Coordinates of C-alpha atoms in Angstrom, one line a residue:
M254 CA 37.0 42.8 9.8
R255 CA 36.6 42.3 6.1
A256 CA 37.4 38.6 6.5
R257 CA 34.7 38.1 9.2
V258 CA 32.1 40.0 7.2
A259 CA 32.9 37.7 4.2
I260 CA 32.5 34.6 6.5
A261 CA 29.1 35.9 7.8
V262 CA 27.9 36.5 4.2
A263 CA 28.9 33.0 3.2
A264 CA 27.1 31.6 6.2
A265 CA 24.0 33.5 5.4
V266 CA 24.1 32.3 1.8
V267 CA 24.5 28.7 3.0
A268 CA 21.6 29.1 5.5
L269 CA 19.3 30.6 2.9
S270 CA 20.2 27.9 0.4
A271 CA 19.2 25.2 3.0
L272 CA 15.8 26.8 3.2
A273 CA 15.2 27.2 -0.5
T274 CA 13.2 24.8 -2.7
P275 CA 15.4 21.8 -3.6
A276 CA 16.6 22.2 -7.2
A277 CA 18.0 20.0 -10.0
A278 CA 21.4 20.6 -11.5
D279 CA 20.0 23.0 -14.0
G280 CA 18.5 25.1 -11.2
T281 CA 14.8 24.1 -11.8
P282 CA 12.8 22.9 -8.8
T283 CA 12.7 19.2 -8.2
P284 CA 9.2 17.9 -9.4
G285 CA 6.7 17.7 -6.6
T286 CA 8.7 19.7 -4.1
E287 CA 7.6 23.3 -4.7
R288 CA 6.9 25.0 -1.3
S289 CA 4.7 28.0 -2.3
K290 CA 2.0 26.5 0.0
T291 CA 2.0 24.3 3.0
S292 CA 3.0 21.1 1.3
F293 CA 3.7 17.7 2.8
V294 CA 5.8 15.6 0.5
I295 CA 6.0 11.9 0.9
G296 CA 8.7 10.0 -0.9
M297 CA 7.8 6.4 -2.0
K298 CA 9.1 3.8 -4.3
Q299 CA 5.9 2.2 -5.5
D300 CA 4.3 4.1 -8.4
I301 CA 0.6 4.3 -8.9
D302 CA -0.4 1.8 -11.6
S303 CA -3.7 3.5 -12.3
L304 CA -5.7 6.4 -10.9
N305 CA -8.8 4.6 -12.1
P306 CA -10.4 2.9 -9.0
Y307 CA -11.7 0.1 -11.2
V308 CA -8.2 -0.7 -12.5
G309 CA -5.4 -0.1 -10.0
V310 CA -4.0 -3.0 -8.0
V311 CA -1.0 -1.7 -6.0
S312 CA -1.1 -0.1 -2.5
A313 CA -0.1 3.3 -3.8
A314 CA -3.2 3.3 -6.1
Y315 CA -5.5 2.5 -3.3
E316 CA -3.9 5.4 -1.3
S317 CA -4.9 7.8 -4.1
Y318 CA -8.5 6.5 -4.0
R319 CA -8.6 7.1 -0.3
L320 CA -7.5 10.7 -0.9
M321 CA -10.0 11.4 -3.7
Y322 CA -13.1 9.5 -2.8
D323 CA -15.2 8.6 0.2
Y324 CA -16.5 5.3 1.5
L325 CA -19.7 4.4 3.4
I326 CA -17.9 3.2 6.5
G327 CA -14.3 3.7 7.6
N328 CA -11.9 2.0 10.0
S329 CA -11.0 3.8 13.2
A330 CA -7.5 5.0 13.9
K331 CA -7.5 3.2 17.3
D332 CA -8.2 -0.4 16.3
F333 CA -9.7 -0.6 12.7
S334 CA -13.2 -0.9 14.1
P335 CA -16.0 0.4 11.9
T336 CA -16.5 4.1 12.1
P337 CA -18.9 6.5 10.3
E338 CA -17.8 8.2 7.1
L339 CA -20.4 9.0 4.4
A340 CA -22.9 6.9 6.4
E341 CA -23.3 8.7 9.7
S342 CA -25.4 5.8 11.0
W343 CA -26.7 2.4 9.9
E344 CA -28.8 -0.5 11.1
T345 CA -29.6 -4.1 10.0
S346 CA -32.7 -6.2 10.1
A347 CA -33.2 -9.0 12.6
D348 CA -32.2 -11.6 10.0
G349 CA -29.1 -9.7 9.1
K350 CA -30.1 -9.5 5.4
T351 CA -31.2 -5.9 5.1
W352 CA -28.8 -3.0 5.8
T353 CA -29.9 0.6 5.9
Y354 CA -27.3 3.4 5.7
H355 CA -28.2 7.0 6.6
L356 CA -26.0 9.4 4.7
R357 CA -24.6 12.8 5.8
K358 CA -26.3 15.8 4.2
G359 CA -24.5 18.5 2.4
V360 CA -21.5 16.5 1.2
K361 CA -20.4 17.8 -2.2
F362 CA -18.2 16.5 -5.0
S363 CA -15.3 18.7 -6.1
D364 CA -17.4 20.1 -9.0
G365 CA -20.0 21.4 -6.5
I366 CA -22.7 18.8 -7.1
E367 CA -24.1 17.3 -3.9
L368 CA -23.4 13.6 -3.2
T369 CA -26.6 11.7 -2.6
S370 CA -27.9 8.2 -2.2
K371 CA -28.1 8.0 -6.0
D372 CA -24.3 8.1 -6.2
V373 CA -23.9 5.4 -3.6
A374 CA -26.5 3.1 -5.2
Y375 CA -24.8 3.7 -8.6
S376 CA -21.3 2.9 -7.3
F377 CA -22.4 -0.4 -5.7
Q378 CA -24.7 -1.4 -8.7
R379 CA -21.8 -0.8 -11.1
A380 CA -19.5 -2.8 -8.9
K381 CA -22.0 -5.6 -9.3
D382 CA -22.9 -5.3 -13.0
D383 CA -19.7 -3.9 -14.7
E384 CA -17.2 -6.7 -15.5
T385 CA -14.2 -4.5 -14.9
A386 CA -15.6 -3.0 -11.7
N387 CA -16.7 -6.4 -10.4
S388 CA -13.3 -7.9 -10.9
Q389 CA -12.1 -5.2 -8.5
Y390 CA -14.9 -5.2 -5.9
G391 CA -16.8 -8.4 -6.4
S392 CA -15.9 -9.8 -3.0
Y393 CA -17.7 -6.9 -1.4
V394 CA -20.9 -6.8 -3.6
D395 CA -21.6 -10.2 -5.0
N396 CA -23.7 -11.1 -1.9
I397 CA -25.8 -8.0 -2.3
S398 CA -29.0 -8.9 -4.1
K399 CA -30.8 -5.5 -4.2
I400 CA -29.7 -1.9 -3.9
T401 CA -32.3 1.0 -3.5
A402 CA -32.3 4.7 -2.6
P403 CA -35.7 5.4 -1.0
D404 CA -34.7 9.1 -0.5
A405 CA -31.7 11.3 -1.1
Y406 CA -29.9 10.4 2.1
T407 CA -30.9 6.7 2.6
V408 CA -29.5 3.6 0.9
V409 CA -30.9 0.1 1.5
M410 CA -29.0 -3.0 0.6
E411 CA -30.4 -6.5 0.7
T412 CA -28.1 -9.5 0.8
A413 CA -28.6 -13.1 -0.1
Q414 CA -27.0 -14.2 3.2
P415 CA -26.3 -12.4 6.4
S416 CA -22.9 -10.8 6.0
P417 CA -20.4 -9.0 8.3
I418 CA -18.8 -7.5 5.2
M419 CA -21.6 -5.0 5.1
L420 CA -19.6 -3.0 7.7
S421 CA -16.4 -3.2 5.6
L422 CA -17.5 -2.2 2.1
A423 CA -14.3 -0.8 0.7
V424 CA -16.0 0.5 -2.5
P425 CA -15.3 4.1 -3.4
I426 CA -18.3 6.3 -3.9
L427 CA -18.1 7.8 -7.4
P428 CA -20.2 10.6 -8.9
E429 CA -22.9 9.1 -11.2
H430 CA -23.0 12.2 -13.4
V431 CA -19.3 11.5 -14.3
W432 CA -18.8 7.8 -14.4
S433 CA -22.1 6.9 -16.1
K434 CA -20.7 8.6 -19.2
I435 CA -17.8 6.0 -19.2
D436 CA -19.3 2.8 -20.5
A437 CA -18.1 -0.7 -19.8
T438 CA -16.1 -0.9 -23.0
A439 CA -14.1 2.2 -22.2
V440 CA -13.7 2.0 -18.4
A441 CA -10.7 -0.4 -18.4
N442 CA -8.6 2.1 -20.3
Y443 CA -9.9 5.3 -18.6
A444 CA -6.9 7.1 -17.0
N445 CA -8.9 9.3 -14.6
D446 CA -5.8 11.5 -14.3
S447 CA -7.2 14.9 -15.3
N448 CA -9.3 16.7 -12.8
P449 CA -11.1 13.7 -11.4
V450 CA -14.3 14.5 -9.5
G451 CA -14.5 13.2 -6.0
S452 CA -15.7 14.0 -2.5
G453 CA -12.7 13.0 -0.5
P454 CA -10.3 15.0 1.7
F455 CA -8.0 15.8 -1.2
R456 CA -8.3 16.5 -4.9
L457 CA -5.8 15.5 -7.6
A458 CA -4.2 18.6 -9.0
E459 CA -1.4 17.2 -11.1
A460 CA -0.1 13.7 -12.0
K461 CA 3.1 12.8 -13.7
K462 CA 3.6 9.0 -13.7
G463 CA 6.9 7.9 -12.4
Q464 CA 7.6 11.4 -10.9
F465 CA 4.9 12.7 -8.6
Y466 CA 1.2 13.1 -7.8
R467 CA 0.0 16.4 -6.2
F468 CA -3.2 16.6 -4.3
T469 CA -4.8 19.8 -2.9
A470 CA -6.8 19.8 0.3
N471 CA -10.6 19.9 0.2
K472 CA -11.1 22.7 2.7
D473 CA -14.8 21.8 3.1
Y474 CA -14.3 18.2 4.0
Y475 CA -17.0 17.0 6.3
L476 CA -14.7 15.0 8.6
G477 CA -12.4 18.1 9.1
A478 CA -10.3 19.9 6.5
A479 CA -6.6 19.0 6.4
K480 CA -4.3 21.5 8.0
I481 CA -1.9 21.4 5.1
D482 CA -2.7 22.9 1.7
E483 CA -1.4 20.0 -0.4
L484 CA 0.0 16.5 -0.3
V485 CA 2.6 15.3 -2.8
L486 CA 3.4 11.7 -3.4
R487 CA 6.8 11.7 -5.0
I488 CA 8.2 8.6 -6.7
F489 CA 11.8 7.4 -6.2
T490 CA 13.5 4.4 -7.7
D491 CA 16.3 4.0 -5.3
D492 CA 16.3 3.5 -1.5
E493 CA 19.5 5.6 -0.9
A494 CA 18.1 8.5 -2.9
L495 CA 14.9 8.4 -0.9
S496 CA 16.9 8.3 2.3
Q497 CA 19.0 11.3 1.2
A498 CA 16.0 13.2 0.2
V499 CA 14.4 13.1 3.7
Q500 CA 17.8 13.8 5.3
N501 CA 18.4 16.9 3.3
G502 CA 14.8 18.2 3.6
E503 CA 13.9 17.7 0.0
I504 CA 10.9 15.6 1.2
D505 CA 9.0 15.5 4.6
M506 CA 8.6 11.8 4.9
A507 CA 10.2 8.7 3.4
Q508 CA 7.9 5.7 3.2
D509 CA 8.8 2.0 3.3
L510 CA 12.6 2.3 3.6
P511 CA 14.4 -1.1 4.2
A512 CA 15.9 -1.6 7.6
A513 CA 19.5 -1.4 6.4
V514 CA 18.7 2.1 5.1
F515 CA 16.5 3.5 7.9
E516 CA 18.4 2.2 10.9
P517 CA 21.3 4.7 10.5
L518 CA 18.7 7.5 10.6
V519 CA 17.5 6.6 14.1
G520 CA 18.4 9.5 16.5
K521 CA 19.5 11.9 13.8
P522 CA 18.5 15.5 14.6
G523 CA 15.3 16.6 13.0
I524 CA 14.3 13.0 12.0
T525 CA 11.9 10.5 13.6
V526 CA 11.9 6.9 12.6
N527 CA 8.5 5.2 13.3
D528 CA 9.2 1.4 13.0
A529 CA 5.5 0.4 12.9
R530 CA 3.6 -2.8 13.2
Y531 CA 2.1 -3.5 9.9
Y532 CA -0.5 -5.6 8.1
G533 CA 1.6 -6.8 5.2
F534 CA 3.3 -10.1 4.5
S535 CA 5.8 -11.4 1.9
E536 CA 5.4 -14.7 0.2
L537 CA 6.9 -17.0 -2.4
A538 CA 4.1 -17.9 -4.7
Y539 CA 3.7 -20.8 -7.1
N540 CA 2.0 -21.4 -10.4
I541 CA -0.1 -24.2 -9.1
G542 CA -1.8 -24.7 -12.5
A543 CA -2.8 -21.5 -14.3
A544 CA -6.3 -21.6 -15.7
T545 CA -9.3 -19.5 -16.4
T546 CA -12.3 -19.5 -14.2
D547 CA -13.9 -22.1 -16.5
G548 CA -10.9 -24.4 -16.1
K549 CA -9.1 -23.7 -19.4
P550 CA -5.4 -24.1 -18.9
I551 CA -3.3 -21.0 -19.7
G552 CA 0.3 -19.9 -19.4
D553 CA 3.5 -22.0 -19.4
G554 CA 4.1 -22.9 -15.7
H555 CA 6.2 -25.8 -14.8
P556 CA 3.9 -28.8 -14.3
A557 CA 5.9 -30.1 -11.3
L558 CA 4.6 -27.2 -9.2
K559 CA 1.1 -28.8 -9.3
D560 CA 2.6 -31.5 -7.1
K561 CA 2.1 -30.6 -3.5
Q562 CA 5.1 -32.6 -2.5
V563 CA 7.4 -30.3 -4.6
R564 CA 5.9 -27.3 -2.9
L565 CA 6.2 -28.9 0.5
A566 CA 9.9 -29.6 -0.1
I567 CA 10.4 -26.0 -1.2
D568 CA 8.7 -24.8 1.9
H569 CA 11.0 -26.9 4.1
A570 CA 14.0 -25.5 2.2
I571 CA 13.3 -21.9 3.2
D572 CA 15.0 -20.5 6.3
R573 CA 12.6 -17.9 7.4
K574 CA 14.8 -17.0 10.4
T575 CA 17.6 -16.0 8.1
L576 CA 15.3 -13.9 5.9
V577 CA 14.0 -12.1 9.0
D578 CA 17.5 -11.6 10.4
K579 CA 19.4 -10.8 7.2
V580 CA 16.8 -9.2 4.9
I581 CA 14.5 -7.3 7.2
R582 CA 17.0 -7.2 10.1
N583 CA 14.5 -8.4 12.6
H584 CA 11.9 -5.8 11.8
G585 CA 9.2 -8.4 11.5
T586 CA 8.4 -12.0 12.2
A587 CA 8.2 -15.3 10.3
A588 CA 4.8 -15.8 8.6
T589 CA 2.3 -18.6 8.7
G590 CA -1.4 -17.6 8.0
V591 CA -2.4 -15.1 5.4
I592 CA -4.0 -12.8 8.1
P593 CA -1.2 -11.0 9.9
P594 CA -0.9 -11.0 13.7
I595 CA -1.8 -7.3 13.9
Y596 CA -5.4 -8.6 13.6
A597 CA -4.9 -10.8 16.6
D598 CA -8.3 -12.5 16.8
L599 CA -8.2 -13.5 13.2
H600 CA -4.6 -14.6 12.9
W601 CA -3.8 -18.3 12.6
N602 CA -0.6 -20.0 13.7
P603 CA 0.2 -23.7 13.3
G604 CA 2.0 -23.8 16.6
A605 CA 3.9 -27.1 17.1
N606 CA 2.9 -28.1 13.6
E607 CA 4.8 -25.3 11.9
R608 CA 7.1 -26.5 9.2
A609 CA 10.8 -26.1 10.1
F610 CA 13.7 -25.3 7.9
D611 CA 15.1 -28.7 7.1
L612 CA 17.1 -29.4 3.9
A613 CA 17.5 -33.0 4.7
K614 CA 13.7 -33.5 5.0
A615 CA 13.2 -31.5 1.8
N616 CA 15.5 -33.8 -0.1
A617 CA 13.8 -36.8 1.4
I618 CA 10.4 -35.6 0.3
L619 CA 11.6 -35.2 -3.3
D620 CA 13.3 -38.6 -3.2
A621 CA 10.1 -40.2 -2.1
A622 CA 8.1 -38.4 -4.7
G623 CA 10.3 -39.7 -7.5
Y624 CA 12.4 -36.7 -8.4
A625 CA 15.8 -38.1 -8.9
K626 CA 19.0 -36.1 -9.0
G627 CA 21.0 -36.2 -12.3
A628 CA 24.7 -35.9 -12.8
D629 CA 24.4 -32.2 -12.7
G630 CA 22.7 -32.3 -9.3
I631 CA 19.3 -31.2 -10.7
R632 CA 16.3 -33.3 -10.0
A633 CA 14.0 -34.5 -12.8
K634 CA 10.9 -36.7 -13.2
D635 CA 9.5 -38.1 -16.4
G636 CA 12.3 -36.3 -18.3
K637 CA 11.3 -32.9 -16.9
A638 CA 14.0 -31.2 -14.9
L639 CA 13.1 -29.1 -11.9
N640 CA 14.4 -25.9 -13.4
F641 CA 12.2 -23.0 -12.4
R642 CA 11.9 -19.3 -13.3
M643 CA 11.5 -16.9 -10.3
F644 CA 10.5 -13.3 -10.6
A645 CA 11.4 -10.6 -8.1
R646 CA 10.3 -6.9 -8.1
S647 CA 12.6 -4.1 -9.2
E648 CA 10.9 -1.7 -6.7
S649 CA 11.8 -3.8 -3.7
E650 CA 15.3 -4.6 -2.6
S651 CA 14.0 -7.1 0.0
S652 CA 12.2 -8.9 -2.8
Q653 CA 15.5 -9.3 -4.7
K654 CA 17.4 -10.4 -1.6
D655 CA 14.8 -12.9 -0.6
A656 CA 14.8 -14.4 -4.1
E657 CA 18.6 -14.8 -4.0
Y658 CA 18.5 -16.6 -0.7
I659 CA 15.7 -18.9 -1.8
R660 CA 17.5 -19.7 -5.1
D661 CA 20.6 -20.8 -3.2
W662 CA 18.6 -22.9 -0.7
L663 CA 16.7 -24.7 -3.5
K664 CA 20.0 -25.5 -5.2
E665 CA 20.8 -27.5 -2.1
I666 CA 17.8 -29.8 -2.7
G667 CA 18.3 -30.2 -6.5
I668 CA 16.1 -27.5 -7.8
A669 CA 17.6 -24.9 -10.3
V670 CA 16.2 -21.4 -10.2
T671 CA 16.8 -18.6 -12.5
V672 CA 15.9 -15.2 -10.9
S673 CA 14.7 -12.3 -13.1
V674 CA 13.8 -8.9 -11.8
M675 CA 11.0 -6.9 -13.3
S676 CA 8.7 -4.0 -12.5
E677 CA 5.5 -4.5 -10.6
D678 CA 3.4 -3.4 -13.6
N679 CA 5.1 -6.0 -15.9
L680 CA 4.9 -8.7 -13.2
T681 CA 1.1 -8.1 -12.8
A682 CA 0.6 -8.8 -16.6
V683 CA 2.8 -11.9 -16.5
L684 CA 1.0 -13.3 -13.5
G685 CA -2.5 -12.9 -15.1
K686 CA -1.4 -14.9 -18.1
G687 CA 0.2 -17.6 -16.0
E688 CA 3.6 -17.1 -17.6
F689 CA 5.7 -17.9 -14.6
D690 CA 6.8 -20.6 -12.2
L691 CA 7.7 -18.8 -9.0
F692 CA 7.5 -15.2 -7.9
H693 CA 8.1 -13.1 -4.8
W694 CA 5.6 -10.5 -3.8
G695 CA 3.2 -9.9 -0.9
W696 CA -0.1 -8.5 0.2
V697 CA -1.3 -5.7 2.4
V698 CA -4.2 -7.2 4.3
E699 CA -7.5 -5.3 5.0
P700 CA -9.0 -5.2 8.5
D701 CA -11.8 -7.4 7.3
P702 CA -10.4 -10.8 6.2
D703 CA -12.9 -11.4 3.4
F704 CA -10.9 -9.9 0.5
Q705 CA -7.7 -11.6 1.4
L706 CA -9.4 -15.0 1.6
S707 CA -11.2 -14.3 -1.6
V708 CA -7.9 -14.1 -3.5
M709 CA -7.4 -17.8 -3.2
T710 CA -10.8 -18.8 -4.5
C711 CA -11.5 -20.5 -7.8
G712 CA -13.6 -17.6 -9.0
Q713 CA -10.6 -15.2 -8.8
R714 CA -8.6 -16.9 -11.5
S715 CA -8.1 -15.2 -14.8
T716 CA -10.9 -14.8 -17.4
E717 CA -10.8 -15.0 -21.2
E718 CA -13.0 -13.1 -23.7
D719 CA -12.4 -13.0 -27.4
G720 CA -8.9 -14.5 -26.9
E721 CA -7.9 -11.8 -24.4
I722 CA -6.8 -13.0 -20.9
S723 CA -7.7 -10.7 -18.0
A724 CA -6.2 -11.2 -14.6
G725 CA -8.3 -11.9 -11.6
W726 CA -7.0 -11.4 -8.0
S727 CA -5.6 -14.9 -7.8
D728 CA -1.9 -15.0 -8.4
S729 CA -1.2 -18.6 -7.7
F730 CA -4.3 -20.1 -9.4
Y731 CA -5.0 -22.2 -6.3
C732 CA -8.5 -23.7 -6.6
D733 CA -10.0 -26.1 -4.1
A734 CA -13.7 -26.8 -3.5
D735 CA -13.3 -27.3 0.3
Y736 CA -11.5 -24.0 0.6
D737 CA -14.2 -22.2 -1.4
A738 CA -16.8 -23.7 1.0
L739 CA -14.9 -22.3 4.0
Y740 CA -14.6 -18.9 2.3
A741 CA -18.3 -18.8 1.6
K742 CA -19.1 -19.9 5.2
Q743 CA -17.2 -17.1 6.9
Q744 CA -19.0 -14.6 4.7
T745 CA -22.3 -15.4 6.4
I746 CA -21.3 -15.3 10.1
I747 CA -22.1 -12.1 11.9
D748 CA -20.6 -13.1 15.3
R749 CA -17.0 -12.1 15.1
A750 CA -15.6 -14.9 17.4
A751 CA -17.5 -17.6 15.5
R752 CA -16.4 -16.1 12.2
A753 CA -12.8 -16.0 13.3
E754 CA -12.8 -19.8 13.8
V755 CA -13.8 -20.4 10.2
V756 CA -11.3 -17.8 9.0
K757 CA -8.6 -19.7 10.8
Q758 CA -9.7 -23.0 9.3
A759 CA -9.4 -21.4 5.9
Q760 CA -5.9 -20.2 6.7
A761 CA -5.0 -23.7 7.9
K762 CA -6.2 -25.2 4.7
L763 CA -4.0 -22.9 2.6
Y764 CA -1.0 -23.7 4.8
D765 CA -1.6 -27.5 4.5
D766 CA -1.9 -27.2 0.8
V767 CA 1.2 -25.0 0.5
A768 CA -0.8 -22.5 -1.6
Y769 CA 1.9 -20.0 -0.8
S770 CA 5.2 -20.3 1.0
M771 CA 4.6 -17.6 3.6
L772 CA 7.9 -15.8 4.4
Y773 CA 7.4 -13.0 7.0
Y774 CA 5.2 -10.3 8.3
Y775 CA 7.2 -7.1 8.0
N776 CA 7.2 -3.8 9.9
Q777 CA 6.8 -0.6 7.9
A778 CA 9.1 2.4 8.7
D779 CA 7.8 5.9 8.3
V780 CA 10.7 8.3 8.5
Y781 CA 9.7 12.0 8.8
R782 CA 11.1 15.4 9.5
N783 CA 10.0 16.2 13.1
D784 CA 11.4 19.7 12.7
R785 CA 8.8 20.5 10.0
F786 CA 5.6 18.6 10.8
T787 CA 3.8 17.3 13.9
G788 CA 0.3 15.9 14.6
F789 CA 0.7 12.5 13.1
V790 CA -2.0 9.9 14.0
A791 CA -1.0 6.2 14.2
Q792 CA -3.2 3.4 13.0
P793 CA -3.6 1.3 15.1
S794 CA -2.9 3.7 18.0
D795 CA -0.7 1.0 19.6
G796 CA 2.5 1.3 17.5
G797 CA 0.8 1.6 14.1
I798 CA 1.8 3.3 10.8
L799 CA 1.5 7.0 10.0
A800 CA 0.9 6.9 6.2
L801 CA -0.8 4.5 3.8
Q802 CA -3.5 3.9 6.4
Y803 CA -7.1 2.6 6.2
G804 CA -8.2 6.2 6.3
T805 CA -6.5 9.6 6.1
Y806 CA -6.0 10.4 9.7
S807 CA -2.4 11.6 9.6
Y808 CA -2.9 13.6 6.4
R809 CA -5.8 15.5 7.9
N810 CA -4.1 16.2 11.2
I811 CA -0.4 17.0 10.4
E812 CA 0.6 20.6 10.6
P813 CA 3.8 22.7 10.6
V814 CA 5.7 22.5 13.9
T815 CA 5.4 25.4 16.3
E816 CA 8.4 27.1 17.8
K817 CA 7.9 25.1 21.1
A818 CA 7.4 21.8 19.3
A819 CA 10.6 22.2 17.3
T820 CA 12.6 23.2 20.3
D821 CA 11.2 20.2 22.3
D822 CA 12.5 18.0 19.5
G823 CA 16.0 19.5 20.0
G824 CA 16.0 21.8 17.0
L825 CA 15.0 25.2 15.9
P826 CA 11.8 25.8 13.9
T827 CA 12.1 27.0 10.4
A828 CA 10.5 30.3 11.2
V829 CA 13.1 31.0 13.8
I830 CA 15.9 30.0 11.5
V831 CA 14.5 32.3 8.8
S832 CA 14.3 35.1 11.3
I833 CA 17.9 34.5 12.4
V834 CA 19.1 34.4 8.8
V835 CA 17.1 37.6 8.0
G836 CA 18.6 39.2 11.0
V837 CA 22.1 38.2 10.0
V838 CA 21.6 39.6 6.5
V839 CA 20.2 42.9 8.0
L840 CA 23.2 43.2 10.3
I841 CA 25.6 42.5 7.4
A842 CA 23.9 45.1 5.4
V843 CA 24.2 47.6 8.2
A844 CA 27.8 46.7 8.7
V845 CA 28.6 47.2 5.0
I846 CA 26.8 50.6 5.0
V847 CA 28.8 51.7 8.1
V848 CA 32.1 50.7 6.5
V849 CA 31.2 52.5 3.3
L850 CA 30.1 55.7 5.2
R851 CA 33.3 55.6 7.2
R852 CA 35.4 55.2 4.1
R853 CA 33.6 58.1 2.5
S854 CA 34.0 60.2 5.6
T855 CA 37.7 59.5 5.7
A856 CA 38.0 60.4 2.0
D857 CA 36.2 63.7 2.6
D858 CA 38.5 64.5 5.5
R859 CA 41.5 63.8 3.3
E860 CA 40.2 66.2 0.7

């Protein structure tokens, strides 16, 4: 009996330990995992580069802006179509140049002050006038010629040309009474990480860069308060650690695990793997000739990459099928145009004209272009060897693997490549200064094609002021007048089908010029604990992602599982487990008391 009681006590201790807050070796709670409230903890590898919406450039940063701030018009969960957010309705004039937005009443910022048309007008006007803000949001606002607020709940914007972008204005609405105190000279260095004021569905409570970001739910949110108390974005540096964290219940969701890591989790009890269609692509990018917007050369890129024939040869030397098979393990498809196929009506594909993997043809192109192989097998022209630097990202295992494959293929055509791995923050700085030859990265493409197309325009190259170089959105420094004309043309076409034709022409132009070597469109895996949370909303509804959406649909709808939901998933709910453990502990206590009483009774009898 004593042995069985000891086993029961040990089992109870183990069960209780499994339900406790995960702890570090010294017994302190792991940052960002405290469970005193209903917390939903997402593990992710990409850190937020800046909580300042005028400065951040990575996807994780834009996720934080979606949480903290509101936008005029959103994208539906079903199919990304325009849906009311701050603007509950809108209309446009017959000529398509005047847009009137009618705001919701009673929306308040987190400091209790009401959000009105003045804040909307201020946010858009600053995006036009402020250099830092305009570098971030210029593609949305540069066509806007006049912004007025005729009353507290109406905003009128006039445009130079008719523009479909007026339904896709991804400009966060900031409180004028806060941001007007941060002038143009200070805004670029403003951290915005201490009690930022916003009207969004969540509010930043705590930020520790490189560790976690904790957001509390805005229980008065006008689109419906979240059913959780807080959302935590916890940063990981290793895929395996992220996988283990979701398996052992330290976190509730692991975001963007590579296929080799998430595939073994499929079918595990308590875990769901959502292998979602996504709107991102990976590319090999070139330094086509780094320069500022006024044409001043910058950086130290290899001059041979200005030669389209060199880029064309490299493009033929990349085996996309192998990358899809070996790196992302068939969780994606080979890429062509810069608008992914999830946006089916806007996506362009070259069809029969798609460039094939052909090392012999790549070698022939370089031979014809005058790049002769030396005794060491490396090609050169005019005394300049084709010896390139390539940067991959430390946050992405697939980036590093892609770079290794590409390096080995390029060696087969007489091009030497040295691969270096660096953080995304450091790579962003390097790219803006033009201090690279090749790099591997990608883009997450918005539902409206305008921003993605704008990245390749001449006006998005770097700028220089007082000797300081500031990066634009262009990372290849591609600049072509004909492309710019196509970009400008699509901005003025209201009819979606007619606009799509021009959007496709622009993509074809980029493909023909080898502005990028497009690699693949990748799926994104959301791995979550189905024994803890339910109510996720996919975007798009047909096989879409559950986190890092164009909206906050999942975050506002997830809730702890009920007993029935957990049982349906093949497991017991936490509440039931707790009840069982408590019951076991009570029974153990009763058993111990009975044993003691019996021993005392026996001792008394002996006396």
